[in-house]
Coordinates of C-alpha atoms in Angstrom, one line a residue:
N1 CA -52.5 -36.2 -26.9
V2 CA -52.0 -32.4 -27.2
C3 CA -52.6 -30.9 -30.7
M4 CA -52.9 -27.4 -32.3
D5 CA -56.3 -26.0 -33.3
Q6 CA -58.1 -22.7 -34.0
V7 CA -59.0 -20.6 -31.0
N8 CA -62.6 -21.5 -30.0
G9 CA -62.8 -20.5 -26.3
N10 CA -63.3 -24.0 -25.0
N11 CA -61.8 -24.9 -21.6
I12 CA -59.5 -27.5 -23.2
Q13 CA -57.6 -24.5 -24.7
K14 CA -57.1 -22.7 -21.4
W15 CA -53.9 -23.1 -19.4
V16 CA -52.5 -22.0 -16.1
L17 CA -48.8 -21.2 -15.7
K18 CA -47.2 -22.0 -12.4
K19 CA -43.8 -20.9 -11.4
A20 CA -41.4 -23.8 -11.1
E21 CA -39.8 -24.3 -7.7
N22 CA -36.0 -24.0 -7.6
A23 CA -34.8 -27.0 -5.6
P24 CA -31.3 -27.9 -6.8
V25 CA -30.2 -29.9 -3.7
A26 CA -31.5 -33.3 -2.8
N27 CA -32.4 -33.9 0.9
G28 CA -29.5 -35.5 2.7
R29 CA -26.5 -35.2 5.0
Y30 CA -23.7 -32.9 3.7
V31 CA -20.5 -31.2 4.6
I32 CA -20.5 -27.6 3.4
S33 CA -17.0 -26.8 2.1
N34 CA -15.5 -23.8 0.5
A35 CA -15.6 -24.3 -3.3
K36 CA -11.9 -23.3 -3.8
F37 CA -10.4 -24.7 -0.6
S38 CA -12.4 -27.9 -0.1
E39 CA -10.7 -29.0 3.1
N40 CA -12.1 -25.8 4.8
V41 CA -15.6 -26.4 5.9
I42 CA -18.4 -24.7 7.9
S43 CA -18.1 -25.9 11.5
I44 CA -20.2 -25.2 14.6
N45 CA -18.0 -24.3 17.6
G46 CA -20.1 -23.6 20.7
Q47 CA -23.0 -21.9 19.1
N48 CA -21.1 -20.0 16.4
A49 CA -20.3 -21.0 12.8
T50 CA -16.7 -20.8 11.9
L51 CA -14.3 -22.1 9.2
G52 CA -12.5 -25.3 10.1
T53 CA -10.3 -27.9 8.6
Y54 CA -12.4 -31.0 7.8
V55 CA -11.9 -33.8 10.3
G56 CA -15.2 -35.7 9.9
A57 CA -16.7 -34.5 13.1
K58 CA -20.5 -34.1 13.6
N59 CA -20.1 -30.4 14.1
Q60 CA -19.1 -30.2 10.4
M61 CA -22.1 -32.1 9.1
F62 CA -25.5 -30.8 8.3
D63 CA -28.9 -32.4 7.4
I64 CA -30.4 -30.4 4.6
K65 CA -34.2 -30.6 3.9
Y66 CA -36.3 -28.9 1.3
M67 CA -39.2 -26.9 2.9
G68 CA -40.9 -25.6 -0.2
A69 CA -41.0 -22.4 -2.3
G70 CA -37.3 -22.8 -3.1
Y71 CA -36.1 -22.7 0.6
Y72 CA -34.2 -25.2 2.7
Q73 CA -33.7 -26.0 6.4
I74 CA -30.1 -26.7 7.4
L75 CA -29.7 -28.5 10.7
S76 CA -26.4 -29.3 12.5
V77 CA -26.0 -33.1 12.9
Q78 CA -24.3 -32.5 16.3
S79 CA -27.0 -30.4 17.9
G80 CA -30.1 -30.7 15.8
K81 CA -30.2 -26.9 15.7
S82 CA -30.7 -24.8 12.6
L83 CA -28.2 -22.5 10.9
D84 CA -29.6 -19.1 11.8
V85 CA -28.8 -15.4 11.1
A86 CA -28.2 -13.8 14.5
N87 CA -31.0 -11.5 15.5
A88 CA -32.7 -12.0 12.1
S89 CA -30.5 -9.2 10.8
S90 CA -30.5 -8.4 7.1
E91 CA -27.4 -6.2 7.5
P92 CA -24.1 -7.2 5.9
G93 CA -21.8 -8.5 8.6
A94 CA -24.5 -10.2 10.6
N95 CA -23.3 -13.3 12.4
L96 CA -24.1 -16.9 11.4
W97 CA -24.8 -19.2 14.3
E98 CA -27.1 -22.1 15.3
Y99 CA -30.4 -21.8 17.0
S100 CA -33.4 -24.0 17.8
W101 CA -35.5 -24.4 14.7
N102 CA -38.4 -22.0 14.5
G103 CA -39.0 -21.7 10.8
S104 CA -38.3 -18.0 10.6
N105 CA -36.8 -16.2 7.7
A106 CA -33.5 -16.2 9.5
Q107 CA -33.4 -20.0 9.2
L108 CA -34.6 -20.5 5.6
W109 CA -32.0 -20.8 2.8
K110 CA -31.8 -20.9 -1.0
F111 CA -29.0 -22.7 -2.9
I112 CA -28.2 -20.6 -5.9
V113 CA -26.1 -22.4 -8.5
N114 CA -23.1 -20.6 -9.9
S115 CA -21.7 -21.3 -13.4
D116 CA -18.8 -23.3 -11.9
G117 CA -21.2 -25.6 -10.0
S118 CA -20.7 -24.1 -6.6
Y119 CA -23.5 -22.5 -4.6
Y120 CA -24.3 -19.2 -3.0
I121 CA -26.2 -20.0 0.2
K122 CA -28.7 -17.2 0.4
S123 CA -30.8 -16.4 3.5
K124 CA -34.4 -15.5 3.0
L125 CA -33.4 -12.2 4.6
G126 CA -31.3 -11.4 1.5
T127 CA -27.7 -11.8 2.4
V128 CA -25.4 -14.8 1.6
V129 CA -23.1 -17.0 3.7
D130 CA -19.6 -15.5 3.6
I131 CA -16.1 -16.0 5.1
F132 CA -15.1 -12.9 7.1
S133 CA -12.7 -10.9 5.0
G134 CA -12.1 -14.0 2.8
I135 CA -9.5 -15.3 5.4
I136 CA -9.0 -19.0 4.8
A137 CA -7.8 -20.0 8.3
E138 CA -8.9 -22.2 11.2
G139 CA -11.5 -20.4 13.3
T140 CA -12.3 -17.5 10.8
N141 CA -15.9 -16.3 11.5
I142 CA -18.7 -17.2 9.1
Q143 CA -20.9 -14.2 8.5
M144 CA -23.7 -12.9 6.2
Y145 CA -22.8 -10.4 3.5
T146 CA -24.1 -8.9 0.3
A147 CA -23.4 -11.2 -2.7
N148 CA -20.2 -10.1 -4.5
G149 CA -19.1 -13.2 -6.4
S150 CA -16.0 -13.7 -4.3
D151 CA -14.5 -17.2 -3.4
A152 CA -15.5 -16.4 0.2
Q153 CA -19.1 -16.9 -0.8
K154 CA -18.9 -20.0 -2.9
W155 CA -19.7 -23.3 -1.4
K156 CA -20.1 -26.9 -2.4
L157 CA -22.0 -29.7 -0.7
E158 CA -20.2 -33.0 -0.2
S159 CA -22.3 -36.0 0.8
G160 CA -19.3 -38.3 0.4
K161 CA -17.5 -36.7 3.4
A162 CA -20.5 -37.2 5.7
K163 CA -20.2 -40.1 8.1
M164 CA -22.4 -43.1 7.4
E165 CA -23.7 -45.7 9.8
A166 CA -23.6 -49.5 9.6
V167 CA -25.6 -51.8 11.9
C168 CA -23.6 -54.9 12.9
T169 CA -24.6 -58.1 14.7
V170 CA -22.1 -60.2 16.6
M171 CA -22.5 -63.6 18.1
S172 CA -20.2 -64.6 20.9
D173 CA -19.1 -68.1 21.6
E174 CA -21.9 -68.3 24.3
D175 CA -24.5 -67.5 21.6
T176 CA -25.0 -64.0 23.1
K177 CA -26.3 -61.8 20.3
A178 CA -25.4 -58.1 20.3
T179 CA -26.4 -55.5 17.8
F180 CA -24.6 -52.1 17.6
T181 CA -24.2 -49.2 15.3
V182 CA -20.9 -47.9 14.2
E183 CA -20.0 -44.7 12.2
Y184 CA -17.6 -45.0 9.3
D185 CA -16.1 -42.8 6.7
K186 CA -16.8 -43.8 3.1
K187 CA -13.2 -42.9 2.1
E188 CA -11.4 -44.9 4.8
A189 CA -11.6 -48.2 6.6
V190 CA -12.1 -47.6 10.3
R191 CA -11.1 -50.1 13.1
K192 CA -13.3 -50.2 16.2
Q193 CA -13.4 -52.3 19.3
V194 CA -16.7 -53.0 21.0
A195 CA -17.4 -54.5 24.4
L196 CA -20.2 -57.1 24.5
T197 CA -21.5 -57.7 28.0
K198 CA -23.4 -60.7 29.4
G199 CA -24.0 -60.6 33.1
M200 CA -20.6 -60.1 34.7
N201 CA -18.6 -61.3 31.7
T202 CA -17.3 -58.9 29.0
V203 CA -16.1 -60.1 25.6
R204 CA -14.2 -57.6 23.4
V205 CA -14.6 -57.9 19.7
D206 CA -12.4 -56.2 17.1
F207 CA -13.9 -55.4 13.7
E208 CA -13.2 -53.4 10.6
V209 CA -15.6 -51.5 8.3
K210 CA -14.5 -51.7 4.7
N211 CA -15.1 -49.0 2.1
P212 CA -18.5 -50.0 0.7
E213 CA -17.9 -48.5 -2.7

């Protein structure tokens, strides 16, 4: 129990203040969408980050992991590479692309919560993720810029849009057991066809993944 007492200089009255870490985002897989135009998401095309219409592709999904001291790693699901500020530039207008993870300041990010629940995604270099000239269109470049409060800099993280995986086991009429993994979207049922092969014989199996929620 903690109680109040007169100051006496004992160690039990001495305290250390430690700055709390700001880690507002849980580790996980996310789609990073514009807060105002939610179907427009950060996409990796080639090596570059651009704005794209959400289609559920892996180049639009990111694994986000807390690294400590308020900073996160953001890795593309498609390539395993990190979101990175080109040439480690702190200048407004620097390009955002992907690069092999090296833990540099150009690859460390803070999620700063806005009053509307959206985030600024701030590089350890000081600038924030920004849509070039605020142009909401397919292929618009994603750059780094000085924070200015515009919609072009506000993002939300959507775990529900990220593809999930289900492991399925199928028994054929010849007691051949096959286990496979299929991706599905939480919001939609997805039909798939898988070929199960035993020796020279192939059996095709149709299945459907239902919405789990």
